Amino acid sequence: MNMDAETQAEILTLKTKHYLITMMGLAADEASDEEFYRALSYALREEIMINWLACTRTHRENYARTVNYLSMEYLPGRILSNNITNLAADEIIRIVMQKMNRRAQNIINREADPGLGNGGLGRLASCFLDSLATLHYPARAYGLRYQYGIFEQQIRDGVQIEAPDCWLLSENPWEFRRDLRRVIVKYCGTTEASTNIQGDEVMDLKNAEEVYALPFDIPIVGYNKEGQFSVVTLRLWSTKESPRNFKLQSYNAGRLDQAAENTLLTDVLYPNDVHDVGKRIRLKQEFLLVSASLQDITSSYTKRYGHFHSFADKVCIQINDTHPSLVIPELIRMLTKQYDIPWKTALDMAQAVTGYTNHTVMREALEEWDQDLMKYLLPRQFHIIERLNQDFCNTLRTRYPNDEGLIRRTSILEDGKVRMANLAIIGSHKVNGVAELHTAILKNIVFKDFNEIYPDKFIAITNGVTQRRWLLHCNPELSRFITKRIGEGWITDFPQIAKLLPYAEDPESQKAFMDIKKKNKMRLIESVAQENRLEGKDSNSAFPLLDVNSIFDVHIKRMHEYKRQLLNLLHAIALYQELLQNPNHSRVKRTIIFGGKAAAGYEVAKNVIRFIHCVARKINRDPNINGMLKILYIENYNISKAELIIPAADVSQQISVAGMEASGTGNMKLAINGALTVGTDDGANIEMRMAVGDTEWPFLFGATAEEVMGMRIANSYDPEKLIEKDVRLKNALNALLDRTFALNESEHHAGCGLYDRLAGMHDGFPADHYFVLNDFASFYEVQKKVEHLYTEPSLWARTALINISSMGSFSSDVTIENYCKKIWDLQPMPIDPVILQQIRYEYSMLDVCRVYR
Ligand code: 26Q
């Protein structure tokens, strides 16, 4: 039955009213925007439920090989708006809003943006789920339902303040509590050895702490093509809702803090995007995810098959970084203890099902846990790790006699620590880096020994982003521009974006592109202004009047020294000084936009934020520079903010010190929205440059990873010398020290701290660990080139269009196809039409539920 949009909108309107009345006791005109948001979500949800059910049933009845994605973090962004996009229901919703006299934006913005992740790694997981659903792969995802997501960043006088993010205050229409699927997770206790029927030693656990993990399911909706769409389940575990978690003994002994601990396990996300050392609760969280998910995976497997012969044929588990790497010992433990599988078979099975994705080359960010802590919290798993390590070391001793150094370097247990990366590498069949350069560094440096031991284990799978959220949804104008020229194939087959290439030379398209950019810049300006109005800030002092004709130069990502926001700031200072000194300059108007959170305890990163505000305060108000330069810091950068900022960007700052950014994914989002990259040769920037071609990638700068490595090895880096020979740099640096920007002692202190990081000596080691000063001159030059090109709008548009059309391989769809081929050996399985028919019939004989086209 094919209904027109009008009819479908009428049905959706009726359903929305129905929910308002039956669930909230409200007539349509009484509902607040938030209540309306909820009712509309419930109404739209009905549609999704049918396909969700049909999808799970199709996979179950066909014994589909399934991937289980385990991640401590997800950043899905707002769900309603994305579901509207993926259902291709925009037009219907537009009519509904009109009929019910509401503004779509107001409704959509009522939804909290779930901040269940720190940054890149969490957002990547969510892009993957969008692609898995869209491409109809049998997949499930597991994570934690943190009561408080990543903190809300507030900025007071330039100082970052972390406020709790209470995203679950009102009922969430996108989650389903599944009481019947709750499981028990066990910690602590004492072990007693016994044997399984194979004669392998297994452990019983006495006096353990028991915690209930209760799952909440969120449907992840794939893109709807001609009425066909799949739905992937994201299952998030919570310990919050379960009274039994309250430890009775501790309660009776008056130890209320201890008694509550297990109820609080899923309360907070650890807000650090590098390893947060030694936090007991974090280890408990990681095991909660692992144990609960494995119980879920094995119980649904055994229910279906009744034996374990084909476990490795039917199940894959992908771990997002080492955070869930306890799956390896825990799976081995379950197989030997609960299912009586011999040790060696269990080990082979665990290895065959597990794949490990690494996201960092920074040694200090590789996860390590204290052996005593793990032994105390997870005695049985620790025991398995010991045995696994013993086996591994024995094999090495046979293969490489007399190489004790090798064993020390690769052993899981060393120096009182459990090295989670070593565990993950040994326990999985494939380890992948997230870009080519990153993988090369893993193979040749960080995990060199392992690469020699397991030459086929390490592979590169370059990250990607979903063009549905990051173009179709967040940039409707540009999406229409593209679809008008090349059709809508790009939405589910991004390599088709290459068809846009000829339009790069077309003056009319160039102009249309610049017009769209301008509109998106106005949209951003308006939203910043509105936010300031809402917060009662004086619009003149709190935010600079932004000029839509200036270059929007965007640097959005977590605040981290290696990402070098400080390099960008030094350049801004240099530019300011130049504007002051030379009134006849030929520079082009620029708005530098920063956004990003600093980990709460990362003082340097917080000082960078603070000093950006000091510099912004002065520059934005200085009448002497005629508004040539503005700096805007966007507070509380998150997915929703990204959706506004990215379409408005002219320039994308991707300026990490080469060799340190594993991949970057913001670089891809900005590029597909027509921003040009100012970038070092780092992470996926390199592959993007190669896809675009060197001549159309004009803003490359900085030392290469090899050069950086060379300087590190030869210990030849001398920041002092650089400062001596570059006045521009010297003057910019001095402005951190003197009182040009700092207005009080604590600001001055922050500036001095930053100066010291860059130019001071530290215990005989040179300063500037991230080579900011080294790349300053080339950054300055490349920024001049930016301005030069910007003065030629048609050339600028041409380059941007060439960039967009070259991004075909940076879709997470392509990335997921690679995982399916190279790691998971997974085949797509769209919903069986017969099953869909049955469920629709059950839902309603009239099939009135179809609201999409
Ligand atoms: C670990 C232990 C304890 C507490 C926290 C953590 C922790 C949490 C998050 C460690 C690391 C992270 C996040 C890392 C991350 O986001 N890495 C980024 O991953 C992106 C996706 O692959 C890459 O594009 C980025 O280059 C990389 O920095």
GROMACS .gro file of N, CA, C and O in nm, residues 200 213 249 257 287 293 340 391 405 425 431 435-436 467 529 543 547 565 580 590 637 717-718 728 765 788 849:
model
  108
  200ASP      N    1   4.038  -3.009   3.307
  200ASP     CA    2   4.102  -2.878   3.322
  200ASP      C    3   4.065  -2.817   3.456
  200ASP      O    4   3.951  -2.832   3.502
  213ALA      N    5   2.284  -0.663   3.645
  213ALA     CA    6   2.297  -0.573   3.531
  213ALA      C    7   2.167  -0.581   3.452
  213ALA      O    8   2.125  -0.689   3.410
  249GLN      N    9   2.548  -0.667   5.383
  249GLN     CA   10   2.644  -0.672   5.495
  249GLN      C   11   2.701  -0.534   5.523
  249GLN      O   12   2.708  -0.490   5.637
  257ASP      N   13   2.866   0.398   5.229
  257ASP     CA   14   2.937   0.433   5.106
  257ASP      C   15   2.970   0.305   5.028
  257ASP      O   16   2.946   0.298   4.908
  287PHE      N   17   3.441  -0.468   3.353
  287PHE     CA   18   3.401  -0.608   3.368
  287PHE      C   19   3.250  -0.623   3.361
  287PHE      O   20   3.200  -0.724   3.310
  293SER      N   21   2.752  -0.875   2.882
  293SER     CA   22   2.736  -0.895   2.738
  293SER      C   23   2.765  -1.040   2.700
  293SER      O   24   2.694  -1.099   2.618
  340ASP      N   25   3.216  -2.683   2.997
  340ASP     CA   26   3.306  -2.799   2.996
  340ASP      C   27   3.387  -2.815   2.868
  340ASP      O   28   3.409  -2.927   2.819
  391ASP      N   29   5.104  -1.990   2.911
  391ASP     CA   30   5.102  -2.058   2.780
  391ASP      C   31   5.177  -1.977   2.676
  391ASP      O   32   5.258  -2.029   2.600
  405GLY      N   33   6.430  -1.088   2.681
  405GLY     CA   34   6.387  -0.950   2.657
  405GLY      C   35   6.254  -0.948   2.585
  405GLY      O   36   6.162  -0.873   2.621
  425ILE      N   37   4.595  -0.832   2.221
  425ILE     CA   38   4.664  -0.879   2.100
  425ILE      C   39   4.676  -1.031   2.102
  425ILE      O   40   4.644  -1.100   2.004
  431VAL      N   41   4.410  -0.755   1.487
  431VAL     CA   42   4.425  -0.626   1.555
  431VAL      C   43   4.427  -0.522   1.447
  431VAL      O   44   4.506  -0.533   1.353
  435ALA      N   45   4.399   0.389   1.079
  435ALA     CA   46   4.443   0.457   0.956
  435ALA      C   47   4.573   0.389   0.914
  435ALA      O   48   4.630   0.311   0.991
  436GLU      N   49   4.619   0.418   0.794
  436GLU     CA   50   4.740   0.351   0.743
  436GLU      C   51   4.863   0.386   0.827
  436GLU      O   52   4.936   0.299   0.872
  467GLN      N   53   2.774   0.948   0.629
  467GLN     CA   54   2.732   1.065   0.551
  467GLN      C   55   2.585   1.096   0.578
  467GLN      O   56   2.538   1.204   0.543
  529ALA      N   57   2.404   3.333   1.892
  529ALA     CA   58   2.338   3.451   1.948
  529ALA      C   59   2.222   3.410   2.037
  529ALA      O   60   2.205   3.462   2.147
  543PHE      N   61   2.974   3.750   2.330
  543PHE     CA   62   3.015   3.691   2.203
  543PHE      C   63   3.041   3.801   2.103
  543PHE      O   64   2.972   3.904   2.100
  547ASP      N   65   3.107   3.803   1.159
  547ASP     CA   66   3.089   3.848   1.022
  547ASP      C   67   3.079   3.726   0.931
  547ASP      O   68   3.171   3.647   0.920
  565GLN      N   69   4.589   2.291   1.990
  565GLN     CA   70   4.509   2.413   1.991
  565GLN      C   71   4.600   2.533   2.017
  565GLN      O   72   4.574   2.644   1.970
  580LEU      N   73   4.791   4.496   1.421
  580LEU     CA   74   4.814   4.618   1.499
  580LEU      C   75   4.930   4.699   1.441
  580LEU      O   76   4.923   4.821   1.431
  590ARG      N   77   3.888   3.696   0.945
  590ARG     CA   78   3.886   3.557   0.990
  590ARG      C   79   3.815   3.545   1.124
  590ARG      O   80   3.829   3.630   1.211
  637TYR      N   81   3.104   2.174   2.359
  637TYR     CA   82   3.104   2.109   2.228
  637TYR      C   83   3.056   1.963   2.241
  637TYR      O   84   3.107   1.887   2.322
  717TYR      N   85   6.599   1.821   1.908
  717TYR     CA   86   6.504   1.933   1.902
  717TYR      C   87   6.546   2.043   1.997
  717TYR      O   88   6.570   2.018   2.115
  718ASP      N   89   6.551   2.163   1.945
  718ASP     CA   90   6.599   2.275   2.024
  718ASP      C   91   6.503   2.394   2.010
  718ASP      O   92   6.524   2.481   1.925
  728ARG      N   93   5.861   3.672   1.487
  728ARG     CA   94   5.716   3.660   1.493
  728ARG      C   95   5.677   3.562   1.604
  728ARG      O   96   5.590   3.591   1.687
  765PHE      N   97   6.532   1.801   2.994
  765PHE     CA   98   6.465   1.764   2.869
  765PHE      C   99   6.416   1.889   2.799
  765PHE      O  100   6.372   1.984   2.865
  788HIS      N  101   4.479   3.380   0.078
  788HIS     CA  102   4.498   3.408  -0.064
  788HIS      C  103   4.389   3.338  -0.148
  788HIS      O  104   4.324   3.399  -0.233
  849CYS      N  105   0.041   0.159   0.974
  849CYS     CA  106   0.154   0.212   1.047
  849CYS      C  107   0.257   0.279   0.958
  849CYS      O  108   0.354   0.331   1.005
   0.00000   0.00000   0.00000
